[in-house]
C-alpha cells in the first residue's frame, strides 16, 4: 500500500511577522535573525530524516527556511501554487484601526461560509485552494518520493489543511500555526486520504524559546 509522508512547515519569522505587518504573495520578504535561527533549529532536529524532495513556494522566505537542507544537495522545486494568499491592498501595511476592522470583518465573513469573498484586489480562500490543488497534484504525482518536505505560509496552510481533510474552508481558523511550526501528514494512495499525524508542533524550537 503506497503512502507518502509530508512534513509541512510554515516559513521562519520575518520582520513583517514581528511587526504585525501584512505580508502575502505580493511581499517577498527575507527571514530575520530569529527566522534564520528557527530554520537552523529545525534543520538540527530533522537533518536525519531521509527526505527525497523539497517543495517550496515562489517566495524566498520559504527557500531560506529550508536552505540548510538544500545545501545538503537535496533536490527542490518551486510551486507558486503554494504561495501565501494575496492580501491585495492590505499587503505591506502596518494595520491601523480601519485596517483591523476590515480584517476582522473579512475573517468573520469567511467563517460564515463566504469563502468566495476575495480580499480587496487580492484572492479569496477558494481561489487559493484551487491553485493549491494543482500544486498538490504535482507533489502526489511522484509516489516514488515517499518522504517530502514542503515549506509554505500561514493562511495558505490553514486553507490547505481544510481541503485535504475534507473540511469546509470556513473552518480554516481551527488550524493553529506559528513561525516554523510542523504539520506531519500522511497520504494513502489507495484511499486518496490524508491523515494529520502531528499538528502545529514546535518542539524543535524549544531551545530558542528558552534563550529569549
PDB file of N, CA and C in Angstrom, residues 48-143:
ATOM      1  N   UNK A  48      18.326  14.348  10.079  1.00  0.00           N
ATOM      2  CA  UNK A  48      18.467  12.897   9.949  1.00  0.00           C
ATOM      3  C   UNK A  48      17.342  12.279   9.122  1.00  0.00           C
ATOM      4  N   UNK A  49      16.279  13.027   8.869  1.00  0.00           N
ATOM      5  CA  UNK A  49      15.130  12.482   8.134  1.00  0.00           C
ATOM      6  C   UNK A  49      15.498  12.370   6.654  1.00  0.00           C
ATOM      7  N   UNK A  50      15.310  11.201   6.049  1.00  0.00           N
ATOM      8  CA  UNK A  50      15.744  10.996   4.657  1.00  0.00           C
ATOM      9  C   UNK A  50      14.753  11.545   3.631  1.00  0.00           C
ATOM     10  N   UNK A  51      14.616  12.869   3.599  1.00  0.00           N
ATOM     11  CA  UNK A  51      13.726  13.481   2.612  1.00  0.00           C
ATOM     12  C   UNK A  51      14.214  13.169   1.197  1.00  0.00           C
ATOM     13  N   UNK A  52      13.260  12.901   0.315  1.00  0.00           N
ATOM     14  CA  UNK A  52      13.620  12.636  -1.077  1.00  0.00           C
ATOM     15  C   UNK A  52      13.441  13.862  -1.962  1.00  0.00           C
ATOM     16  N   UNK A  53      12.652  14.830  -1.503  1.00  0.00           N
ATOM     17  CA  UNK A  53      12.395  16.035  -2.306  1.00  0.00           C
ATOM     18  C   UNK A  53      11.897  17.136  -1.387  1.00  0.00           C
ATOM     19  N   UNK A  54      12.184  18.372  -1.778  1.00  0.00           N
ATOM     20  CA  UNK A  54      11.699  19.548  -1.064  1.00  0.00           C
ATOM     21  C   UNK A  54      10.846  20.369  -2.028  1.00  0.00           C
ATOM     22  N   UNK A  55       9.712  20.834  -1.545  1.00  0.00           N
ATOM     23  CA  UNK A  55       8.861  21.731  -2.325  1.00  0.00           C
ATOM     24  C   UNK A  55       8.704  23.035  -1.557  1.00  0.00           C
ATOM     25  N   UNK A  56       8.850  24.148  -2.279  1.00  0.00           N
ATOM     26  CA  UNK A  56       8.732  25.464  -1.660  1.00  0.00           C
ATOM     27  C   UNK A  56       7.797  26.323  -2.506  1.00  0.00           C
ATOM     28  N   UNK A  57       7.361  27.438  -1.927  1.00  0.00           N
ATOM     29  CA  UNK A  57       6.562  28.383  -2.698  1.00  0.00           C
ATOM     30  C   UNK A  57       7.502  29.219  -3.568  1.00  0.00           C
ATOM     31  N   UNK A  58       6.931  30.171  -4.276  1.00  0.00           N
ATOM     32  CA  UNK A  58       7.751  31.040  -5.105  1.00  0.00           C
ATOM     33  C   UNK A  58       8.363  32.201  -4.350  1.00  0.00           C
ATOM     34  N   UNK A  59       8.180  32.244  -3.033  1.00  0.00           N
ATOM     35  CA  UNK A  59       8.659  33.355  -2.213  1.00  0.00           C
ATOM     36  C   UNK A  59       9.893  32.940  -1.419  1.00  0.00           C
ATOM     37  N   UNK A  60      10.870  33.845  -1.364  1.00  0.00           N
ATOM     38  CA  UNK A  60      12.192  33.452  -0.864  1.00  0.00           C
ATOM     39  C   UNK A  60      12.215  33.105   0.617  1.00  0.00           C
ATOM     40  N   UNK A  61      11.223  33.549   1.382  1.00  0.00           N
ATOM     41  CA  UNK A  61      11.239  33.182   2.799  1.00  0.00           C
ATOM     42  C   UNK A  61      11.068  31.672   2.994  1.00  0.00           C
ATOM     43  N   UNK A  62      10.431  30.988   2.040  1.00  0.00           N
ATOM     44  CA  UNK A  62      10.343  29.525   2.154  1.00  0.00           C
ATOM     45  C   UNK A  62      11.666  28.878   1.752  1.00  0.00           C
ATOM     46  N   UNK A  63      12.316  29.415   0.720  1.00  0.00           N
ATOM     47  CA  UNK A  63      13.635  28.884   0.334  1.00  0.00           C
ATOM     48  C   UNK A  63      14.619  29.030   1.485  1.00  0.00           C
ATOM     49  N   UNK A  64      14.648  30.210   2.098  1.00  0.00           N
ATOM     50  CA  UNK A  64      15.593  30.458   3.183  1.00  0.00           C
ATOM     51  C   UNK A  64      15.321  29.556   4.383  1.00  0.00           C
ATOM     52  N   UNK A  65      14.072  29.168   4.569  1.00  0.00           N
ATOM     53  CA  UNK A  65      13.706  28.302   5.690  1.00  0.00           C
ATOM     54  C   UNK A  65      14.279  26.900   5.537  1.00  0.00           C
ATOM     55  N   UNK A  66      14.344  26.407   4.312  1.00  0.00           N
ATOM     56  CA  UNK A  66      14.834  25.035   4.082  1.00  0.00           C
ATOM     57  C   UNK A  66      16.218  25.020   3.443  1.00  0.00           C
ATOM     58  N   UNK A  67      16.854  26.177   3.363  1.00  0.00           N
ATOM     59  CA  UNK A  67      18.163  26.267   2.704  1.00  0.00           C
ATOM     60  C   UNK A  67      19.203  25.306   3.276  1.00  0.00           C
ATOM     61  N   UNK A  68      19.251  25.078   4.608  1.00  0.00           N
ATOM     62  CA  UNK A  68      20.236  24.109   5.112  1.00  0.00           C
ATOM     63  C   UNK A  68      20.066  22.713   4.509  1.00  0.00           C
ATOM     64  N   UNK A  69      18.826  22.304   4.238  1.00  0.00           N
ATOM     65  CA  UNK A  69      18.585  21.003   3.610  1.00  0.00           C
ATOM     66  C   UNK A  69      19.013  21.023   2.143  1.00  0.00           C
ATOM     67  N   UNK A  70      18.730  22.128   1.465  1.00  0.00           N
ATOM     68  CA  UNK A  70      19.113  22.251   0.059  1.00  0.00           C
ATOM     69  C   UNK A  70      20.630  22.217  -0.078  1.00  0.00           C
ATOM     70  N   UNK A  71      21.323  22.805   0.898  1.00  0.00           N
ATOM     71  CA  UNK A  71      22.788  22.809   0.862  1.00  0.00           C
ATOM     72  C   UNK A  71      23.371  21.409   1.016  1.00  0.00           C
ATOM     73  N   UNK A  72      22.554  20.471   1.523  1.00  0.00           N
ATOM     74  CA  UNK A  72      22.986  19.068   1.582  1.00  0.00           C
ATOM     75  C   UNK A  72      22.938  18.405   0.214  1.00  0.00           C
ATOM     76  N   UNK A  73      22.315  19.088  -0.746  1.00  0.00           N
ATOM     77  CA  UNK A  73      22.191  18.530  -2.084  1.00  0.00           C
ATOM     78  C   UNK A  73      20.829  17.944  -2.395  1.00  0.00           C
ATOM     79  N   UNK A  74      19.860  18.131  -1.494  1.00  0.00           N
ATOM     80  CA  UNK A  74      18.520  17.604  -1.744  1.00  0.00           C
ATOM     81  C   UNK A  74      17.854  18.373  -2.880  1.00  0.00           C
ATOM     82  N   UNK A  75      17.192  17.675  -3.792  1.00  0.00           N
ATOM     83  CA  UNK A  75      16.502  18.360  -4.887  1.00  0.00           C
ATOM     84  C   UNK A  75      15.301  19.137  -4.367  1.00  0.00           C
ATOM     85  N   UNK A  76      15.024  20.270  -5.007  1.00  0.00           N
ATOM     86  CA  UNK A  76      13.870  21.054  -4.592  1.00  0.00           C
ATOM     87  C   UNK A  76      13.166  21.626  -5.821  1.00  0.00           C
ATOM     88  N   UNK A  77      11.915  21.992  -5.619  1.00  0.00           N
ATOM     89  CA  UNK A  77      11.105  22.537  -6.708  1.00  0.00           C
ATOM     90  C   UNK A  77      10.226  23.655  -6.166  1.00  0.00           C
ATOM     91  N   UNK A  78      10.165  24.756  -6.924  1.00  0.00           N
ATOM     92  CA  UNK A  78       9.281  25.862  -6.565  1.00  0.00           C
ATOM     93  C   UNK A  78       7.915  25.638  -7.195  1.00  0.00           C
ATOM     94  N   UNK A  79       6.872  25.762  -6.386  1.00  0.00           N
ATOM     95  CA  UNK A  79       5.500  25.680  -6.874  1.00  0.00           C
ATOM     96  C   UNK A  79       4.769  26.937  -6.402  1.00  0.00           C
ATOM     97  N   UNK A  80       4.456  27.832  -7.331  1.00  0.00           N
ATOM     98  CA  UNK A  80       3.808  29.084  -6.935  1.00  0.00           C
ATOM     99  C   UNK A  80       2.398  28.842  -6.394  1.00  0.00           C
ATOM    100  N   UNK A  81       1.849  27.670  -6.661  1.00  0.00           N
ATOM    101  CA  UNK A  81       0.560  27.323  -6.075  1.00  0.00           C
ATOM    102  C   UNK A  81       0.608  27.234  -4.561  1.00  0.00           C
ATOM    103  N   UNK A  82       1.824  27.135  -3.999  1.00  0.00           N
ATOM    104  CA  UNK A  82       1.995  27.091  -2.541  1.00  0.00           C
ATOM    105  C   UNK A  82       2.146  28.485  -1.930  1.00  0.00           C
ATOM    106  N   UNK A  83       2.106  29.519  -2.772  1.00  0.00           N
ATOM    107  CA  UNK A  83       2.286  30.889  -2.269  1.00  0.00           C
ATOM    108  C   UNK A  83       1.226  31.261  -1.235  1.00  0.00           C
ATOM    109  N   UNK A  84       1.571  32.263  -0.427  1.00  0.00           N
ATOM    110  CA  UNK A  84       0.606  32.803   0.527  1.00  0.00           C
ATOM    111  C   UNK A  84      -0.563  33.423  -0.229  1.00  0.00           C
ATOM    112  N   UNK A  85      -1.699  33.553   0.450  1.00  0.00           N
ATOM    113  CA  UNK A  85      -2.833  34.261  -0.131  1.00  0.00           C
ATOM    114  C   UNK A  85      -2.402  35.683  -0.485  1.00  0.00           C
ATOM    115  N   UNK A  86      -2.962  36.230  -1.548  1.00  0.00           N
ATOM    116  CA  UNK A  86      -2.739  37.646  -1.840  1.00  0.00           C
ATOM    117  C   UNK A  86      -3.714  38.462  -1.002  1.00  0.00           C
ATOM    118  N   UNK A  87      -3.156  39.282  -0.130  1.00  0.00           N
ATOM    119  CA  UNK A  87      -3.986  40.154   0.707  1.00  0.00           C
ATOM    120  C   UNK A  87      -4.300  41.466  -0.002  1.00  0.00           C
ATOM    121  N   UNK A  88      -3.893  41.598  -1.252  1.00  0.00           N
ATOM    122  CA  UNK A  88      -4.248  42.766  -2.049  1.00  0.00           C
ATOM    123  C   UNK A  88      -3.751  44.064  -1.460  1.00  0.00           C
ATOM    124  N   UNK A  89      -4.668  45.012  -1.299  1.00  0.00           N
ATOM    125  CA  UNK A  89      -4.282  46.352  -0.848  1.00  0.00           C
ATOM    126  C   UNK A  89      -3.822  46.385   0.608  1.00  0.00           C
ATOM    127  N   UNK A  90      -4.025  45.295   1.347  1.00  0.00           N
ATOM    128  CA  UNK A  90      -3.589  45.256   2.748  1.00  0.00           C
ATOM    129  C   UNK A  90      -2.098  44.962   2.881  1.00  0.00           C
ATOM    130  N   UNK A  91      -1.480  44.460   1.820  1.00  0.00           N
ATOM    131  CA  UNK A  91      -0.102  43.980   1.935  1.00  0.00           C
ATOM    132  C   UNK A  91       0.879  45.119   2.175  1.00  0.00           C
ATOM    133  N   UNK A  92       1.828  44.849   3.063  1.00  0.00           N
ATOM    134  CA  UNK A  92       2.871  45.813   3.356  1.00  0.00           C
ATOM    135  C   UNK A  92       2.443  46.918   4.296  1.00  0.00           C
ATOM    136  N   UNK A  93       1.223  46.819   4.831  1.00  0.00           N
ATOM    137  CA  UNK A  93       0.712  47.864   5.715  1.00  0.00           C
ATOM    138  C   UNK A  93       0.804  47.446   7.176  1.00  0.00           C
ATOM    139  N   UNK A  94       1.184  48.419   8.005  1.00  0.00           N
ATOM    140  CA  UNK A  94       1.034  48.223   9.447  1.00  0.00           C
ATOM    141  C   UNK A  94      -0.432  48.476   9.754  1.00  0.00           C
ATOM    142  N   UNK A  95      -1.128  47.512  10.317  1.00  0.00           N
ATOM    143  CA  UNK A  95      -2.574  47.662  10.475  1.00  0.00           C
ATOM    144  C   UNK A  95      -2.955  48.790  11.420  1.00  0.00           C
ATOM    145  N   UNK A  96      -3.774  49.714  10.898  1.00  0.00           N
ATOM    146  CA  UNK A  96      -4.373  50.742  11.739  1.00  0.00           C
ATOM    147  C   UNK A  96      -5.770  50.306  12.133  1.00  0.00           C
ATOM    148  N   UNK A  97      -6.512  51.202  12.757  1.00  0.00           N
ATOM    149  CA  UNK A  97      -7.847  50.836  13.235  1.00  0.00           C
ATOM    150  C   UNK A  97      -8.775  50.416  12.106  1.00  0.00           C
ATOM    151  N   UNK A  98      -8.772  51.182  11.003  1.00  0.00           N
ATOM    152  CA  UNK A  98      -9.649  50.847   9.883  1.00  0.00           C
ATOM    153  C   UNK A  98      -9.246  49.518   9.261  1.00  0.00           C
ATOM    154  N   UNK A  99      -7.928  49.305   9.134  1.00  0.00           N
ATOM    155  CA  UNK A  99      -7.444  48.041   8.568  1.00  0.00           C
ATOM    156  C   UNK A  99      -7.835  46.869   9.458  1.00  0.00           C
ATOM    157  N   UNK A 100      -7.723  47.051  10.763  1.00  0.00           N
ATOM    158  CA  UNK A 100      -8.094  45.981  11.696  1.00  0.00           C
ATOM    159  C   UNK A 100      -9.577  45.649  11.592  1.00  0.00           C
ATOM    160  N   UNK A 101     -10.405  46.683  11.444  1.00  0.00           N
ATOM    161  CA  UNK A 101     -11.845  46.465  11.304  1.00  0.00           C
ATOM    162  C   UNK A 101     -12.144  45.711  10.009  1.00  0.00           C
ATOM    163  N   UNK A 102     -11.463  46.099   8.924  1.00  0.00           N
ATOM    164  CA  UNK A 102     -11.653  45.417   7.642  1.00  0.00           C
ATOM    165  C   UNK A 102     -11.235  43.952   7.759  1.00  0.00           C
ATOM    166  N   UNK A 103     -10.092  43.715   8.392  1.00  0.00           N
ATOM    167  CA  UNK A 103      -9.582  42.347   8.537  1.00  0.00           C
ATOM    168  C   UNK A 103     -10.546  41.501   9.365  1.00  0.00           C
ATOM    169  N   UNK A 104     -11.008  42.047  10.483  1.00  0.00           N
ATOM    170  CA  UNK A 104     -11.948  41.303  11.332  1.00  0.00           C
ATOM    171  C   UNK A 104     -13.227  40.965  10.576  1.00  0.00           C
ATOM    172  N   UNK A 105     -13.740  41.932   9.826  1.00  0.00           N
ATOM    173  CA  UNK A 105     -14.968  41.705   9.061  1.00  0.00           C
ATOM    174  C   UNK A 105     -14.748  40.648   7.984  1.00  0.00           C
ATOM    175  N   UNK A 106     -13.568  40.675   7.372  1.00  0.00           N
ATOM    176  CA  UNK A 106     -13.254  39.698   6.328  1.00  0.00           C
ATOM    177  C   UNK A 106     -13.185  38.287   6.905  1.00  0.00           C
ATOM    178  N   UNK A 107     -12.486  38.131   8.023  1.00  0.00           N
ATOM    179  CA  UNK A 107     -12.373  36.813   8.654  1.00  0.00           C
ATOM    180  C   UNK A 107     -13.747  36.312   9.098  1.00  0.00           C
ATOM    181  N   UNK A 108     -14.550  37.209   9.653  1.00  0.00           N
ATOM    182  CA  UNK A 108     -15.905  36.819  10.065  1.00  0.00           C
ATOM    183  C   UNK A 108     -16.737  36.375   8.870  1.00  0.00           C
ATOM    184  N   UNK A 109     -16.560  37.051   7.743  1.00  0.00           N
ATOM    185  CA  UNK A 109     -17.278  36.665   6.529  1.00  0.00           C
ATOM    186  C   UNK A 109     -16.859  35.277   6.073  1.00  0.00           C
ATOM    187  N   UNK A 110     -15.552  35.013   6.112  1.00  0.00           N
ATOM    188  CA  UNK A 110     -15.064  33.678   5.735  1.00  0.00           C
ATOM    189  C   UNK A 110     -15.600  32.621   6.694  1.00  0.00           C
ATOM    190  N   UNK A 111     -15.578  32.930   7.988  1.00  0.00           N
ATOM    191  CA  UNK A 111     -16.060  31.968   8.982  1.00  0.00           C
ATOM    192  C   UNK A 111     -17.557  31.698   8.830  1.00  0.00           C
ATOM    193  N   UNK A 112     -18.265  32.651   8.228  1.00  0.00           N
ATOM    194  CA  UNK A 112     -19.700  32.478   7.983  1.00  0.00           C
ATOM    195  C   UNK A 112     -19.976  31.689   6.708  1.00  0.00           C
ATOM    196  N   UNK A 113     -18.902  31.314   6.010  1.00  0.00           N
ATOM    197  CA  UNK A 113     -19.064  30.495   4.820  1.00  0.00           C
ATOM    198  C   UNK A 113     -18.865  31.215   3.505  1.00  0.00           C
ATOM    199  N   UNK A 114     -18.569  32.518   3.556  1.00  0.00           N
ATOM    200  CA  UNK A 114     -18.398  33.283   2.319  1.00  0.00           C
ATOM    201  C   UNK A 114     -16.934  33.230   1.859  1.00  0.00           C
ATOM    202  N   UNK A 115     -16.450  32.020   1.637  1.00  0.00           N
ATOM    203  CA  UNK A 115     -15.031  31.843   1.306  1.00  0.00           C
ATOM    204  C   UNK A 115     -14.723  32.148  -0.157  1.00  0.00           C
ATOM    205  N   UNK A 116     -15.762  32.585  -0.891  1.00  0.00           N
ATOM    206  CA  UNK A 116     -15.532  33.070  -2.251  1.00  0.00           C
ATOM    207  C   UNK A 116     -15.254  34.572  -2.253  1.00  0.00           C
ATOM    208  N   UNK A 117     -15.302  35.196  -1.074  1.00  0.00           N
ATOM    209  CA  UNK A 117     -15.040  36.636  -0.971  1.00  0.00           C
ATOM    210  C   UNK A 117     -13.540  36.881  -1.001  1.00  0.00           C
ATOM    211  N   UNK A 118     -13.110  37.671  -1.968  1.00  0.00           N
ATOM    212  CA  UNK A 118     -11.688  37.974  -2.114  1.00  0.00           C
ATOM    213  C   UNK A 118     -11.316  39.202  -1.291  1.00  0.00           C
ATOM    214  N   UNK A 119     -10.062  39.273  -0.917  1.00  0.00           N
ATOM    215  CA  UNK A 119      -9.541  40.497  -0.323  1.00  0.00           C
ATOM    216  C   UNK A 119      -9.550  41.585  -1.393  1.00  0.00           C
ATOM    217  N   UNK A 120      -9.491  42.848  -0.970  1.00  0.00           N
ATOM    218  CA  UNK A 120      -9.529  43.959  -1.918  1.00  0.00           C
ATOM    219  C   UNK A 120      -8.330  43.874  -2.866  1.00  0.00           C
ATOM    220  N   UNK A 121      -8.609  43.608  -4.133  1.00  0.00           N
ATOM    221  CA  UNK A 121      -7.589  43.443  -5.178  1.00  0.00           C
ATOM    222  C   UNK A 121      -6.663  42.256  -4.896  1.00  0.00           C
ATOM    223  N   UNK A 122      -7.183  41.283  -4.136  1.00  0.00           N
ATOM    224  CA  UNK A 122      -6.400  40.094  -3.820  1.00  0.00           C
ATOM    225  C   UNK A 122      -7.157  38.820  -4.145  1.00  0.00           C
ATOM    226  N   UNK A 123      -6.991  37.804  -3.297  1.00  0.00           N
ATOM    227  CA  UNK A 123      -7.567  36.493  -3.560  1.00  0.00           C
ATOM    228  C   UNK A 123      -8.589  36.102  -2.502  1.00  0.00           C
ATOM    229  N   UNK A 124      -9.446  35.173  -2.876  1.00  0.00           N
ATOM    230  CA  UNK A 124     -10.343  34.527  -1.926  1.00  0.00           C
ATOM    231  C   UNK A 124      -9.736  33.201  -1.492  1.00  0.00           C
ATOM    232  N   UNK A 125     -10.170  32.655  -0.352  1.00  0.00           N
ATOM    233  CA  UNK A 125      -9.701  31.324   0.044  1.00  0.00           C
ATOM    234  C   UNK A 125      -9.974  30.261  -1.019  1.00  0.00           C
ATOM    235  N   UNK A 126     -11.096  30.366  -1.708  1.00  0.00           N
ATOM    236  CA  UNK A 126     -11.407  29.372  -2.736  1.00  0.00           C
ATOM    237  C   UNK A 126     -10.432  29.452  -3.907  1.00  0.00           C
ATOM    238  N   UNK A 127     -10.016  30.663  -4.265  1.00  0.00           N
ATOM    239  CA  UNK A 127      -9.021  30.810  -5.330  1.00  0.00           C
ATOM    240  C   UNK A 127      -7.677  30.221  -4.904  1.00  0.00           C
ATOM    241  N   UNK A 128      -7.328  30.432  -3.640  1.00  0.00           N
ATOM    242  CA  UNK A 128      -6.080  29.858  -3.131  1.00  0.00           C
ATOM    243  C   UNK A 128      -6.147  28.337  -3.164  1.00  0.00           C
ATOM    244  N   UNK A 129      -7.273  27.774  -2.708  1.00  0.00           N
ATOM    245  CA  UNK A 129      -7.436  26.318  -2.700  1.00  0.00           C
ATOM    246  C   UNK A 129      -7.327  25.747  -4.109  1.00  0.00           C
ATOM    247  N   UNK A 130      -7.886  26.441  -5.089  1.00  0.00           N
ATOM    248  CA  UNK A 130      -7.830  25.949  -6.472  1.00  0.00           C
ATOM    249  C   UNK A 130      -6.389  25.828  -6.959  1.00  0.00           C
ATOM    250  N   UNK A 131      -5.568  26.836  -6.681  1.00  0.00           N
ATOM    251  CA  UNK A 131      -4.177  26.751  -7.146  1.00  0.00           C
ATOM    252  C   UNK A 131      -3.364  25.766  -6.306  1.00  0.00           C
ATOM    253  N   UNK A 132      -3.738  25.622  -5.034  1.00  0.00           N
ATOM    254  CA  UNK A 132      -3.062  24.632  -4.197  1.00  0.00           C
ATOM    255  C   UNK A 132      -3.306  23.213  -4.704  1.00  0.00           C
ATOM    256  N   UNK A 133      -4.506  22.955  -5.192  1.00  0.00           N
ATOM    257  CA  UNK A 133      -4.828  21.610  -5.672  1.00  0.00           C
ATOM    258  C   UNK A 133      -3.961  21.229  -6.860  1.00  0.00           C
ATOM    259  N   UNK A 134      -3.645  22.193  -7.704  1.00  0.00           N
ATOM    260  CA  UNK A 134      -2.736  21.940  -8.825  1.00  0.00           C
ATOM    261  C   UNK A 134      -1.341  21.610  -8.294  1.00  0.00           C
ATOM    262  N   UNK A 135      -0.885  22.386  -7.303  1.00  0.00           N
ATOM    263  CA  UNK A 135       0.430  22.137  -6.705  1.00  0.00           C
ATOM    264  C   UNK A 135       0.473  20.776  -6.019  1.00  0.00           C
ATOM    265  N   UNK A 136      -0.572  20.435  -5.269  1.00  0.00           N
ATOM    266  CA  UNK A 136      -0.593  19.153  -4.569  1.00  0.00           C
ATOM    267  C   UNK A 136      -0.662  17.989  -5.555  1.00  0.00           C
ATOM    268  N   UNK A 137      -1.366  18.185  -6.669  1.00  0.00           N
ATOM    269  CA  UNK A 137      -1.385  17.142  -7.703  1.00  0.00           C
ATOM    270  C   UNK A 137       0.029  16.858  -8.200  1.00  0.00           C
ATOM    271  N   UNK A 138       0.826  17.918  -8.342  1.00  0.00           N
ATOM    272  CA  UNK A 138       2.221  17.747  -8.764  1.00  0.00           C
ATOM    273  C   UNK A 138       2.995  16.941  -7.728  1.00  0.00           C
ATOM    274  N   UNK A 139       2.825  17.284  -6.456  1.00  0.00           N
ATOM    275  CA  UNK A 139       3.532  16.581  -5.385  1.00  0.00           C
ATOM    276  C   UNK A 139       3.119  15.115  -5.323  1.00  0.00           C
ATOM    277  N   UNK A 140       1.823  14.861  -5.432  1.00  0.00           N
ATOM    278  CA  UNK A 140       1.318  13.489  -5.322  1.00  0.00           C
ATOM    279  C   UNK A 140       1.570  12.661  -6.572  1.00  0.00           C
ATOM    280  N   UNK A 141       1.908  13.324  -7.678  1.00  0.00           N
ATOM    281  CA  UNK A 141       2.147  12.585  -8.925  1.00  0.00           C
ATOM    282  C   UNK A 141       3.474  11.841  -8.919  1.00  0.00           C
ATOM    283  N   UNK A 142       4.220  11.969  -7.827  1.00  0.00           N
ATOM    284  CA  UNK A 142       5.511  11.282  -7.695  1.00  0.00           C
ATOM    285  C   UNK A 142       5.482  10.367  -6.469  1.00  0.00           C
ATOM    286  N   UNK A 143       4.811   9.219  -6.568  1.00  0.00           N
ATOM    287  CA  UNK A 143       4.743   8.313  -5.410  1.00  0.00           C
ATOM    288  C   UNK A 143       6.106   7.778  -4.992  1.00  0.00           C
TER     289      UNK A 143
END
